[in-house]
Tab-separated table of N, CA, C and O in Angstrom:
chain	number	residue	atom	x	y	z
N	1	MET	N	-21.318	17.635	7.711
N	1	MET	CA	-19.958	17.909	8.284
N	1	MET	C	-19.516	16.707	8.958
N	1	MET	O	-19.955	16.029	9.817
N	2	THR	N	-18.188	16.509	8.774
N	2	THR	CA	-17.304	15.554	9.005
N	2	THR	C	-16.742	15.858	10.485
N	2	THR	O	-16.408	16.852	10.851
N	3	ASP	N	-17.047	14.772	11.353
N	3	ASP	CA	-16.320	15.152	12.724
N	3	ASP	C	-14.882	14.782	12.991
N	3	ASP	O	-14.352	13.617	12.279
N	4	PRO	N	-13.924	15.281	13.382
N	4	PRO	CA	-12.744	14.982	13.541
N	4	PRO	C	-12.449	13.632	14.418
N	4	PRO	O	-13.397	13.368	15.244
N	5	LEU	N	-11.361	13.005	14.218
N	5	LEU	CA	-10.990	11.671	14.742
N	5	LEU	C	-9.597	11.414	14.850
N	5	LEU	O	-8.523	12.296	13.778
N	6	ILE	N	-9.207	11.159	16.051
N	6	ILE	CA	-7.773	10.771	16.448
N	6	ILE	C	-8.061	8.924	16.569
N	6	ILE	O	-8.931	8.631	17.519
N	7	ARG	N	-6.909	8.389	16.056
N	7	ARG	CA	-6.592	7.107	15.933
N	7	ARG	C	-5.327	6.780	16.447
N	7	ARG	O	-4.708	7.088	15.855
N	8	THR	N	-5.078	6.234	17.713
N	8	THR	CA	-3.927	6.149	18.230
N	8	THR	C	-3.248	4.343	17.603
N	8	THR	O	-4.023	3.929	17.029
N	9	GLY	N	-2.155	4.448	17.273
N	9	GLY	CA	-1.468	3.632	16.774
N	9	GLY	C	-1.491	2.025	17.137
N	9	GLY	O	-1.637	1.138	16.370
N	10	ASP	N	-2.055	2.207	18.477
N	10	ASP	CA	-2.534	0.371	19.085
N	10	ASP	C	-3.974	0.288	18.863
N	10	ASP	O	-4.062	-1.162	18.954
N	11	GLU	N	-4.694	1.189	18.143
N	11	GLU	CA	-5.801	0.740	17.642
N	11	GLU	C	-5.678	0.127	16.390
N	11	GLU	O	-6.863	-0.273	15.864
N	12	ILE	N	-4.570	0.362	15.683
N	12	ILE	CA	-4.695	-0.344	14.230
N	12	ILE	C	-4.534	-2.181	14.235
N	12	ILE	O	-3.353	-2.291	14.670
N	13	GLU	N	-5.355	-2.691	13.738
N	13	GLU	CA	-4.925	-3.793	13.691
N	13	GLU	C	-4.492	-4.027	12.134
N	13	GLU	O	-4.737	-3.789	11.110
N	14	TYR	N	-3.334	-5.255	11.792
N	14	TYR	CA	-2.740	-5.466	10.951
N	14	TYR	C	-2.961	-6.919	10.314
N	14	TYR	O	-3.335	-7.603	11.218
N	15	ASP	N	-3.416	-6.999	9.281
N	15	ASP	CA	-3.799	-8.218	8.902
N	15	ASP	C	-3.160	-8.709	7.271
N	15	ASP	O	-2.678	-7.687	6.640
N	16	ALA	N	-3.014	-10.116	7.131
N	16	ALA	CA	-2.285	-10.580	6.124
N	16	ALA	C	-2.714	-10.081	4.909
N	16	ALA	O	-4.180	-10.282	4.735
N	17	VAL	N	-2.265	-9.708	3.830
N	17	VAL	CA	-2.887	-9.452	2.473
N	17	VAL	C	-2.686	-11.037	1.676
N	17	VAL	O	-1.934	-11.350	1.330
N	18	ASP	N	-3.702	-11.846	1.257
N	18	ASP	CA	-4.015	-13.133	0.873
N	18	ASP	C	-3.265	-12.847	-0.453
N	18	ASP	O	-2.891	-13.855	-0.848
N	19	ALA	N	-3.337	-12.070	-1.427
N	19	ALA	CA	-2.846	-12.146	-2.575
N	19	ALA	C	-1.141	-11.723	-2.527
N	19	ALA	O	-0.381	-12.313	-3.837
N	20	ALA	N	-0.556	-11.811	-1.573
N	20	ALA	CA	0.839	-11.745	-1.552
N	20	ALA	C	1.725	-12.224	-0.299
N	20	ALA	O	0.834	-12.496	0.847
N	21	ASP	N	2.512	-12.875	-0.431
N	21	ASP	CA	3.398	-13.701	0.768
N	21	ASP	C	4.099	-12.519	1.246
N	21	ASP	O	5.007	-11.976	0.676
N	22	GLY	N	3.880	-12.546	2.505
N	22	GLY	CA	4.875	-11.355	3.457
N	22	GLY	C	4.036	-9.746	3.317
N	22	GLY	O	5.082	-9.042	3.562
N	23	LEU	N	3.075	-9.910	3.152
N	23	LEU	CA	2.805	-8.150	3.098
N	23	LEU	C	1.486	-8.204	3.909
N	23	LEU	O	0.289	-9.254	3.847
N	24	GLU	N	1.341	-7.047	5.006
N	24	GLU	CA	0.233	-6.915	6.225
N	24	GLU	C	-0.042	-5.439	5.700
N	24	GLU	O	0.561	-4.554	5.209
N	25	LYS	N	-1.470	-5.402	5.892
N	25	LYS	CA	-2.084	-3.940	5.858
N	25	LYS	C	-2.683	-3.552	7.167
N	25	LYS	O	-3.437	-4.270	7.440
N	26	GLY	N	-2.493	-2.389	7.334
N	26	GLY	CA	-3.408	-1.843	8.382
N	26	GLY	C	-4.148	-0.512	8.196
N	26	GLY	O	-3.624	0.245	7.479
N	27	VAL	N	-5.451	-0.334	8.142
N	27	VAL	CA	-6.506	0.660	7.871
N	27	VAL	C	-5.958	1.900	8.993
N	27	VAL	O	-6.962	1.431	9.926
N	28	LEU	N	-5.492	2.701	8.500
N	28	LEU	CA	-5.317	3.711	9.239
N	28	LEU	C	-6.592	4.935	9.746
N	28	LEU	O	-7.236	4.881	10.684
N	29	ILE	N	-7.057	5.047	8.496
N	29	ILE	CA	-8.235	5.876	8.220
N	29	ILE	C	-9.018	5.821	7.399
N	29	ILE	O	-8.393	5.691	6.033
N	30	ALA	N	-10.213	5.314	7.335
N	30	ALA	CA	-11.054	5.178	6.010
N	30	ALA	C	-12.266	5.421	6.060
N	30	ALA	O	-13.105	6.063	7.168
N	31	GLU	N	-13.364	5.141	5.151
N	31	GLU	CA	-14.740	5.427	5.179
N	31	GLU	C	-15.454	5.437	6.524
N	31	GLU	O	-16.366	5.678	7.001
N	32	GLU	N	-15.192	4.007	6.952
N	32	GLU	CA	-15.692	3.163	8.378
N	32	GLU	C	-15.229	4.002	9.262
N	32	GLU	O	-16.319	3.775	10.048
N	33	HIS	N	-14.277	5.228	9.474
N	33	HIS	CA	-14.171	5.839	10.233
N	33	HIS	C	-14.552	7.458	10.045
N	33	HIS	O	-14.366	8.278	11.257
N	34	GLY	N	-15.331	7.511	9.233
N	34	GLY	CA	-15.997	8.876	8.736
N	34	GLY	C	-15.325	9.658	7.866
N	34	GLY	O	-15.858	10.650	7.672
N	35	ALA	N	-14.039	8.914	7.349
N	35	ALA	CA	-13.353	9.813	6.441
N	35	ALA	C	-14.333	9.939	5.094
N	35	ALA	O	-14.614	9.019	4.443
N	36	PRO	N	-14.779	11.127	4.785
N	36	PRO	CA	-15.465	11.248	3.240
N	36	PRO	C	-15.130	10.855	2.107
N	36	PRO	O	-15.741	10.545	1.120
N	37	ASN	N	-13.587	11.205	2.328
N	37	ASN	CA	-13.118	11.167	0.283
N	37	ASN	C	-11.959	9.749	0.284
N	37	ASN	O	-12.035	9.280	-0.864
N	38	PHE	N	-11.049	9.863	1.188
N	38	PHE	CA	-9.818	9.219	0.973
N	38	PHE	C	-9.733	8.009	2.201
N	38	PHE	O	-10.294	8.484	3.334
N	39	ALA	N	-8.716	6.959	1.833
N	39	ALA	CA	-8.303	6.117	2.946
N	39	ALA	C	-6.945	6.027	2.946
N	39	ALA	O	-6.074	6.243	2.011
N	40	ILE	N	-6.403	5.978	4.140
N	40	ILE	CA	-4.784	5.910	4.315
N	40	ILE	C	-4.760	4.707	5.212
N	40	ILE	O	-5.438	4.235	5.799
N	41	ARG	N	-3.948	3.749	4.481
N	41	ARG	CA	-3.473	2.701	5.161
N	41	ARG	C	-1.714	2.621	5.068
N	41	ARG	O	-1.205	3.294	4.592
N	42	ARG	N	-1.352	1.733	6.058
N	42	ARG	CA	-0.079	1.185	5.867
N	42	ARG	C	0.175	-0.078	5.767
N	42	ARG	O	-0.283	-1.047	6.572
N	43	PHE	N	1.252	-0.129	4.972
N	43	PHE	CA	1.637	-1.775	4.537
N	43	PHE	C	3.371	-2.115	4.947
N	43	PHE	O	3.908	-1.140	5.153
N	44	GLU	N	3.053	-3.033	5.220
N	44	GLU	CA	4.619	-3.685	5.742
N	44	GLU	C	4.762	-4.836	4.820
N	44	GLU	O	4.401	-5.796	4.933
N	45	LEU	N	6.003	-4.770	4.377
N	45	LEU	CA	6.682	-5.796	3.367
N	45	LEU	C	7.836	-6.480	3.828
N	45	LEU	O	8.908	-5.970	4.120
N	46	GLU	N	7.539	-7.534	4.349
N	46	GLU	CA	8.623	-8.557	5.092
N	46	GLU	C	9.941	-8.443	4.132
N	46	GLU	O	9.947	-8.524	2.976
N	47	ALA	N	10.966	-8.584	4.911
N	47	ALA	CA	12.293	-9.004	4.133
N	47	ALA	C	12.125	-10.409	3.260
N	47	ALA	O	11.441	-11.283	3.513
N	48	GLY	N	12.352	-9.907	1.851
N	48	GLY	CA	12.073	-11.250	0.775
N	48	GLY	C	10.949	-11.544	0.531
N	48	GLY	O	10.534	-12.333	-0.412
N	49	ALA	N	9.764	-10.483	1.138
N	49	ALA	CA	8.556	-10.661	0.476
N	49	ALA	C	8.027	-10.485	-0.885
N	49	ALA	O	8.945	-9.285	-1.408
N	50	THR	N	7.255	-10.504	-1.806
N	50	THR	CA	6.971	-10.291	-3.203
N	50	THR	C	5.170	-10.173	-3.270
N	50	THR	O	4.915	-11.164	-2.555
N	51	VAL	N	5.132	-9.537	-3.874
N	51	VAL	CA	3.703	-8.809	-4.136
N	51	VAL	C	3.546	-8.975	-5.697
N	51	VAL	O	4.139	-8.567	-6.584
N	52	PRO	N	2.754	-9.990	-6.083
N	52	PRO	CA	2.614	-10.424	-7.757
N	52	PRO	C	2.029	-9.047	-8.694
N	52	PRO	O	1.673	-8.028	-8.002
N	53	GLU	N	2.002	-9.196	-9.336
N	53	GLU	CA	1.729	-8.197	-10.853
N	53	GLU	C	0.090	-8.158	-10.568
N	53	GLU	O	-0.311	-9.125	-10.621
N	54	HIS	N	-0.366	-6.988	-10.411
N	54	HIS	CA	-1.681	-6.856	-10.218
N	54	HIS	C	-2.158	-5.405	-10.664
N	54	HIS	O	-1.351	-4.640	-10.827
N	55	THR	N	-3.419	-4.923	-11.029
N	55	THR	CA	-4.055	-3.809	-10.904
N	55	THR	C	-4.998	-3.684	-9.900
N	55	THR	O	-5.459	-4.396	-9.043
N	56	ASN	N	-5.360	-2.426	-9.688
N	56	ASN	CA	-6.531	-1.827	-8.733
N	56	ASN	C	-7.574	-0.848	-9.713
N	56	ASN	O	-6.964	-0.248	-10.363
N	57	GLU	N	-8.505	-0.911	-9.367
N	57	GLU	CA	-9.526	0.548	-10.009
N	57	GLU	C	-9.394	1.656	-9.494
N	57	GLU	O	-9.836	2.496	-10.218
N	58	VAL	N	-8.508	1.733	-8.639
N	58	VAL	CA	-8.483	3.194	-8.023
N	58	VAL	C	-6.984	3.854	-8.212
N	58	VAL	O	-6.026	2.543	-7.868
N	59	GLU	N	-6.656	4.808	-7.926
N	59	GLU	CA	-5.451	5.164	-7.849
N	59	GLU	C	-4.691	5.058	-7.005
N	59	GLU	O	-5.653	4.925	-5.889
N	60	HIS	N	-3.275	4.989	-6.537
N	60	HIS	CA	-2.714	4.915	-5.381
N	60	HIS	C	-1.298	5.807	-5.100
N	60	HIS	O	-0.777	6.142	-6.110
N	61	GLU	N	-1.711	6.817	-4.363
N	61	GLU	CA	-0.310	7.544	-3.797
N	61	GLU	C	0.192	6.688	-2.682
N	61	GLU	O	-0.342	6.877	-1.606
N	62	GLN	N	1.616	6.625	-2.533
N	62	GLN	CA	2.430	5.931	-1.406
N	62	GLN	C	3.555	6.697	-1.160
N	62	GLN	O	4.141	7.582	-1.869
N	63	TYR	N	3.914	6.523	0.259
N	63	TYR	CA	5.034	7.379	0.850
N	63	TYR	C	5.898	6.021	1.494
N	63	TYR	O	5.310	5.528	2.506
N	64	VAL	N	6.743	5.848	1.321
N	64	VAL	CA	7.917	4.869	1.680
N	64	VAL	C	8.221	5.555	3.120
N	64	VAL	O	8.688	6.368	3.225
N	65	LEU	N	8.158	5.026	4.285
N	65	LEU	CA	8.550	4.957	5.571
N	65	LEU	C	9.662	4.492	5.872
N	65	LEU	O	10.212	5.137	6.861
N	66	GLN	N	10.053	3.301	5.601
N	66	GLN	CA	11.286	2.483	6.179
N	66	GLN	C	11.392	1.599	5.007
N	66	GLN	O	10.642	1.143	4.264
N	67	GLY	N	13.217	1.473	4.929
N	67	GLY	CA	13.426	-0.028	4.261
N	67	GLY	C	13.744	0.576	2.766
N	67	GLY	O	13.541	1.669	2.274
N	68	ALA	N	13.985	-0.356	2.080
N	68	ALA	CA	14.241	0.055	0.232
N	68	ALA	C	13.780	-1.239	-0.397
N	68	ALA	O	13.925	-2.804	0.116
N	69	TYR	N	12.933	-1.282	-1.355
N	69	TYR	CA	12.897	-2.554	-1.981
N	69	TYR	C	12.359	-1.807	-3.535
N	69	TYR	O	12.776	-0.789	-3.993
N	70	THR	N	12.117	-2.609	-4.179
N	70	THR	CA	11.913	-2.617	-5.681
N	70	THR	C	10.601	-2.608	-6.044
N	70	THR	O	9.684	-3.316	-5.579
N	71	VAL	N	9.856	-1.570	-6.876
N	71	VAL	CA	8.544	-1.298	-7.057
N	71	VAL	C	8.455	-1.690	-8.937
N	71	VAL	O	9.084	-0.893	-9.277
N	72	GLY	N	7.819	-2.474	-9.241
N	72	GLY	CA	7.642	-2.484	-10.614
N	72	GLY	C	5.970	-1.774	-11.303
N	72	GLY	O	5.411	-1.952	-10.376
N	73	ILE	N	6.321	-0.736	-12.307
N	73	ILE	CA	4.910	0.253	-12.283
N	73	ILE	C	5.093	-0.105	-14.153
N	73	ILE	O	6.195	0.626	-14.464
N	74	GLY	N	4.134	-0.711	-14.424
N	74	GLY	CA	4.104	-0.717	-16.120
N	74	GLY	C	5.301	-1.407	-16.515
N	74	GLY	O	5.531	-2.733	-15.882
N	75	ASP	N	6.042	-0.937	-17.295
N	75	ASP	CA	7.300	-1.633	-17.845
N	75	ASP	C	8.417	-1.292	-17.081
N	75	ASP	O	9.451	-1.772	-17.738
N	76	GLU	N	8.412	-0.377	-15.971
N	76	GLU	CA	9.588	-0.068	-15.481
N	76	GLU	C	9.680	-0.314	-13.970
N	76	GLU	O	8.855	-0.969	-13.315
N	77	GLU	N	10.960	-0.605	-13.585
N	77	GLU	CA	11.387	-0.944	-12.112
N	77	GLU	C	12.010	0.209	-11.393
N	77	GLU	O	12.713	0.837	-11.952
N	78	TYR	N	11.875	0.338	-10.382
N	78	TYR	CA	12.316	1.503	-9.402
N	78	TYR	C	12.632	0.889	-8.187
N	78	TYR	O	11.823	0.302	-7.442
N	79	GLU	N	13.821	1.491	-7.743
N	79	GLU	CA	14.239	1.255	-6.287
N	79	GLU	C	13.680	2.515	-5.779
N	79	GLU	O	14.224	3.520	-6.040
N	80	VAL	N	13.016	2.002	-4.548
N	80	VAL	CA	12.663	3.158	-3.570
N	80	VAL	C	13.289	3.015	-2.134
N	80	VAL	O	13.630	1.611	-1.867
N	81	GLU	N	13.282	3.783	-1.567
N	81	GLU	CA	13.721	4.059	0.077
N	81	GLU	C	12.734	4.842	0.590
N	81	GLU	O	12.113	5.624	0.209
N	82	ALA	N	13.040	5.011	1.830
N	82	ALA	CA	12.301	5.702	2.854
N	82	ALA	C	12.085	7.324	2.298
N	82	ALA	O	13.661	7.674	2.177
N	83	GLY	N	11.193	7.948	2.393
N	83	GLY	CA	11.219	9.593	2.057
N	83	GLY	C	10.538	9.451	0.245
N	83	GLY	O	10.393	10.445	-0.312
N	84	ASP	N	10.735	8.620	-0.347
N	84	ASP	CA	10.280	8.730	-1.916
N	84	ASP	C	8.629	8.390	-1.914
N	84	ASP	O	8.284	7.870	-1.002
N	85	SER	N	7.760	9.167	-2.813
N	85	SER	CA	6.766	9.253	-2.819
N	85	SER	C	6.517	8.635	-4.451
N	85	SER	O	7.479	8.852	-5.085
N	86	LEU	N	5.271	7.900	-4.240
N	86	LEU	CA	4.809	7.263	-5.687
N	86	LEU	C	3.663	7.486	-6.197
N	86	LEU	O	2.730	7.551	-5.090
N	87	LEU	N	3.423	7.826	-7.294
N	87	LEU	CA	1.753	7.860	-7.964
N	87	LEU	C	1.573	6.575	-8.813
N	87	LEU	O	2.348	6.311	-10.072
N	88	ILE	N	0.226	5.847	-8.491
N	88	ILE	CA	0.386	4.578	-9.255
N	88	ILE	C	-1.145	4.692	-9.722
N	88	ILE	O	-1.999	4.539	-9.212
N	89	PRO	N	-1.019	5.138	-11.063
N	89	PRO	CA	-2.502	5.319	-12.000
N	89	PRO	C	-3.520	4.163	-11.684
N	89	PRO	O	-3.244	2.876	-11.687
N	90	ALA	N	-4.994	4.633	-11.685
N	90	ALA	CA	-5.732	3.425	-11.675
N	90	ALA	C	-5.565	2.646	-12.815
N	90	ALA	O	-5.122	2.978	-13.920
N	91	GLY	N	-5.575	1.231	-12.598
N	91	GLY	CA	-5.087	0.386	-13.761
N	91	GLY	C	-3.998	-0.062	-14.288
N	91	GLY	O	-3.687	-0.702	-15.203
N	92	THR	N	-3.395	0.583	-13.572
N	92	THR	CA	-2.031	-0.095	-14.015
N	92	THR	C	-1.192	-0.986	-13.258
N	92	THR	O	-1.467	-0.927	-11.973
N	93	VAL	N	-0.438	-1.609	-13.991
N	93	VAL	CA	0.058	-3.194	-13.502
N	93	VAL	C	0.991	-2.744	-12.609
N	93	VAL	O	2.041	-1.854	-13.099
N	94	HIS	N	1.483	-3.279	-11.372
N	94	HIS	CA	2.410	-2.695	-10.539
N	94	HIS	C	2.659	-4.044	-9.680
N	94	HIS	O	1.597	-5.042	-9.898
N	95	TRP	N	3.585	-4.373	-8.864
N	95	TRP	CA	4.118	-5.400	-8.151
N	95	TRP	C	5.443	-4.529	-6.959
N	95	TRP	O	5.805	-3.448	-7.677
N	96	TYR	N	5.930	-5.507	-6.152
N	96	TYR	CA	6.710	-4.908	-5.273
N	96	TYR	C	7.570	-6.282	-5.115
N	96	TYR	O	7.118	-7.372	-5.103
N	97	ARG	N	9.027	-5.772	-4.493
N	97	ARG	CA	9.588	-7.011	-4.417
N	97	ARG	C	10.969	-6.635	-3.008
N	97	ARG	O	11.560	-5.374	-3.353
N	98	ASN	N	10.835	-6.943	-2.270
N	98	ASN	CA	11.621	-6.777	-1.074
N	98	ASN	C	12.984	-7.563	-0.962
N	98	ASN	O	12.727	-8.717	-0.270
N	99	GLU	N	14.127	-7.286	-1.383
N	99	GLU	CA	15.246	-8.528	-1.734
N	99	GLU	C	16.148	-8.121	-0.631
N	99	GLU	O	17.230	-8.818	-0.460
N	100	SER	N	15.986	-6.829	0.348
N	100	SER	CA	16.670	-6.368	1.200
N	100	SER	C	16.633	-7.672	2.510
N	100	SER	O	15.757	-8.527	2.623
N	101	ASP	N	17.205	-7.427	3.750
N	101	ASP	CA	17.182	-7.970	4.817
N	101	ASP	C	16.140	-7.213	5.702
N	101	ASP	O	16.268	-7.635	6.873
N	102	ASP	N	15.720	-6.193	5.745
N	102	ASP	CA	15.033	-5.214	6.576
N	102	ASP	C	13.714	-5.295	5.892
N	102	ASP	O	13.278	-5.268	4.798
N	103	ARG	N	12.931	-5.198	6.850
N	103	ARG	CA	11.332	-4.930	6.427
N	103	ARG	C	10.928	-3.461	5.847
N	103	ARG	O	11.745	-2.451	6.298
N	104	GLY	N	10.187	-3.519	4.694
N	104	GLY	CA	9.966	-2.102	4.363
N	104	GLY	C	8.551	-1.832	4.624
N	104	GLY	O	7.595	-2.447	5.221
N	105	ALA	N	8.167	-0.707	4.656
N	105	ALA	CA	7.093	-0.142	5.504
N	105	ALA	C	6.507	1.141	4.107
N	105	ALA	O	7.540	1.896	3.852
N	106	PHE	N	5.361	1.493	3.942
N	106	PHE	CA	4.726	2.504	3.521
N	106	PHE	C	3.274	3.071	3.520
N	106	PHE	O	2.614	2.280	4.144
N	107	LEU	N	3.007	4.143	3.414
N	107	LEU	CA	1.512	4.738	3.609
N	107	LEU	C	0.933	4.666	2.014
N	107	LEU	O	1.863	4.899	1.225
N	108	CYS	N	-0.483	4.422	2.246
N	108	CYS	CA	-0.989	4.407	0.550
N	108	CYS	C	-2.078	5.251	1.195
N	108	CYS	O	-3.100	4.661	1.466
N	109	ALA	N	-2.458	5.957	0.351
N	109	ALA	CA	-3.740	6.831	0.337
N	109	ALA	C	-4.689	6.527	-1.066
N	109	ALA	O	-3.831	6.343	-2.036
N	110	VAL	N	-5.829	6.157	-0.883
N	110	VAL	CA	-6.768	5.640	-2.264
N	110	VAL	C	-8.052	6.534	-1.913
N	110	VAL	O	-8.370	6.597	-0.800
N	111	PRO	N	-8.886	6.539	-3.135
N	111	PRO	CA	-10.164	7.420	-2.827
N	111	PRO	C	-11.318	6.313	-2.336
N	111	PRO	O	-10.630	5.072	-2.298
N	112	ASN	N	-12.105	6.528	-1.384
N	112	ASN	CA	-12.697	5.490	-0.915
N	112	ASN	C	-13.550	5.122	-2.187
N	112	ASN	O	-13.879	5.289	-3.249
N	113	GLY	N	-13.975	3.375	-1.632
N	113	GLY	CA	-14.430	2.757	-2.605
N	113	GLY	C	-13.602	1.488	-2.946
N	113	GLY	O	-12.580	1.276	-1.959
N	114	ASP	N	-14.228	0.573	-3.901
N	114	ASP	CA	-13.695	-0.534	-4.284
N	114	ASP	C	-11.813	-0.447	-4.571
N	114	ASP	O	-11.657	-0.068	-5.430
N	115	ASP	N	-11.122	-1.321	-3.594
N	115	ASP	CA	-9.941	-1.049	-3.948
N	115	ASP	C	-9.346	-2.814	-3.895
N	115	ASP	O	-8.461	-3.077	-3.824
N	116	GLU	N	-10.266	-3.605	-4.658
N	116	GLU	CA	-9.644	-4.889	-4.698
N	116	GLU	C	-8.505	-5.168	-5.665
N	116	GLU	O	-8.373	-4.545	-6.617
N	117	ILE	N	-7.977	-5.999	-5.056
N	117	ILE	CA	-6.785	-6.425	-6.166
N	117	ILE	C	-7.129	-7.362	-7.310
N	117	ILE	O	-7.692	-8.437	-7.125
N	118	ASP	N	-6.618	-7.021	-8.617
N	118	ASP	CA	-6.868	-7.897	-9.469
N	118	ASP	C	-5.590	-8.619	-10.083
N	118	ASP	O	-4.559	-7.757	-10.907
N	119	LEU	N	-5.281	-9.905	-9.984
N	119	LEU	CA	-3.862	-10.641	-10.178
N	119	LEU	C	-3.749	-10.598	-11.253
N	119	LEU	O	-4.706	-10.980	-12.382
N	120	ILE	N	-2.566	-10.377	-12.181
N	120	ILE	CA	-2.246	-10.641	-13.445
N	120	ILE	C	-2.003	-11.994	-13.811
N	120	ILE	O	-1.062	-12.352	-12.889
N	121	GLU	N	-2.618	-13.087	-14.830
N	121	GLU	CA	-2.292	-14.202	-14.513
N	121	GLU	C	-1.072	-14.599	-15.935
N	121	GLU	O	-1.451	-13.924	-16.527
């Protein structure tokens, strides 16, 4: 049986994501906190930031918290804004571009396990 857990906002540490300029990640709840199946992370995409084309081994479910930015998924580009939700299937090429003057932020849920970014060269 999994124990309940509450993490306050001030407990979350944000780190730069090496594969992208202007992207930070904070792990909200994950396996190391006792979550048996899924991890929830918060990403912050600075104004002008870009995340290059990449894939991940696991699916991503995302919810846009703030801002507006472009997401490329496969061969399509999507303009997303606060309140929008995305499903990025495992192994799908995707990327991000924030051309606005405002920070973007989104929640991302993934299954526990390896979520390493594989950059497309």
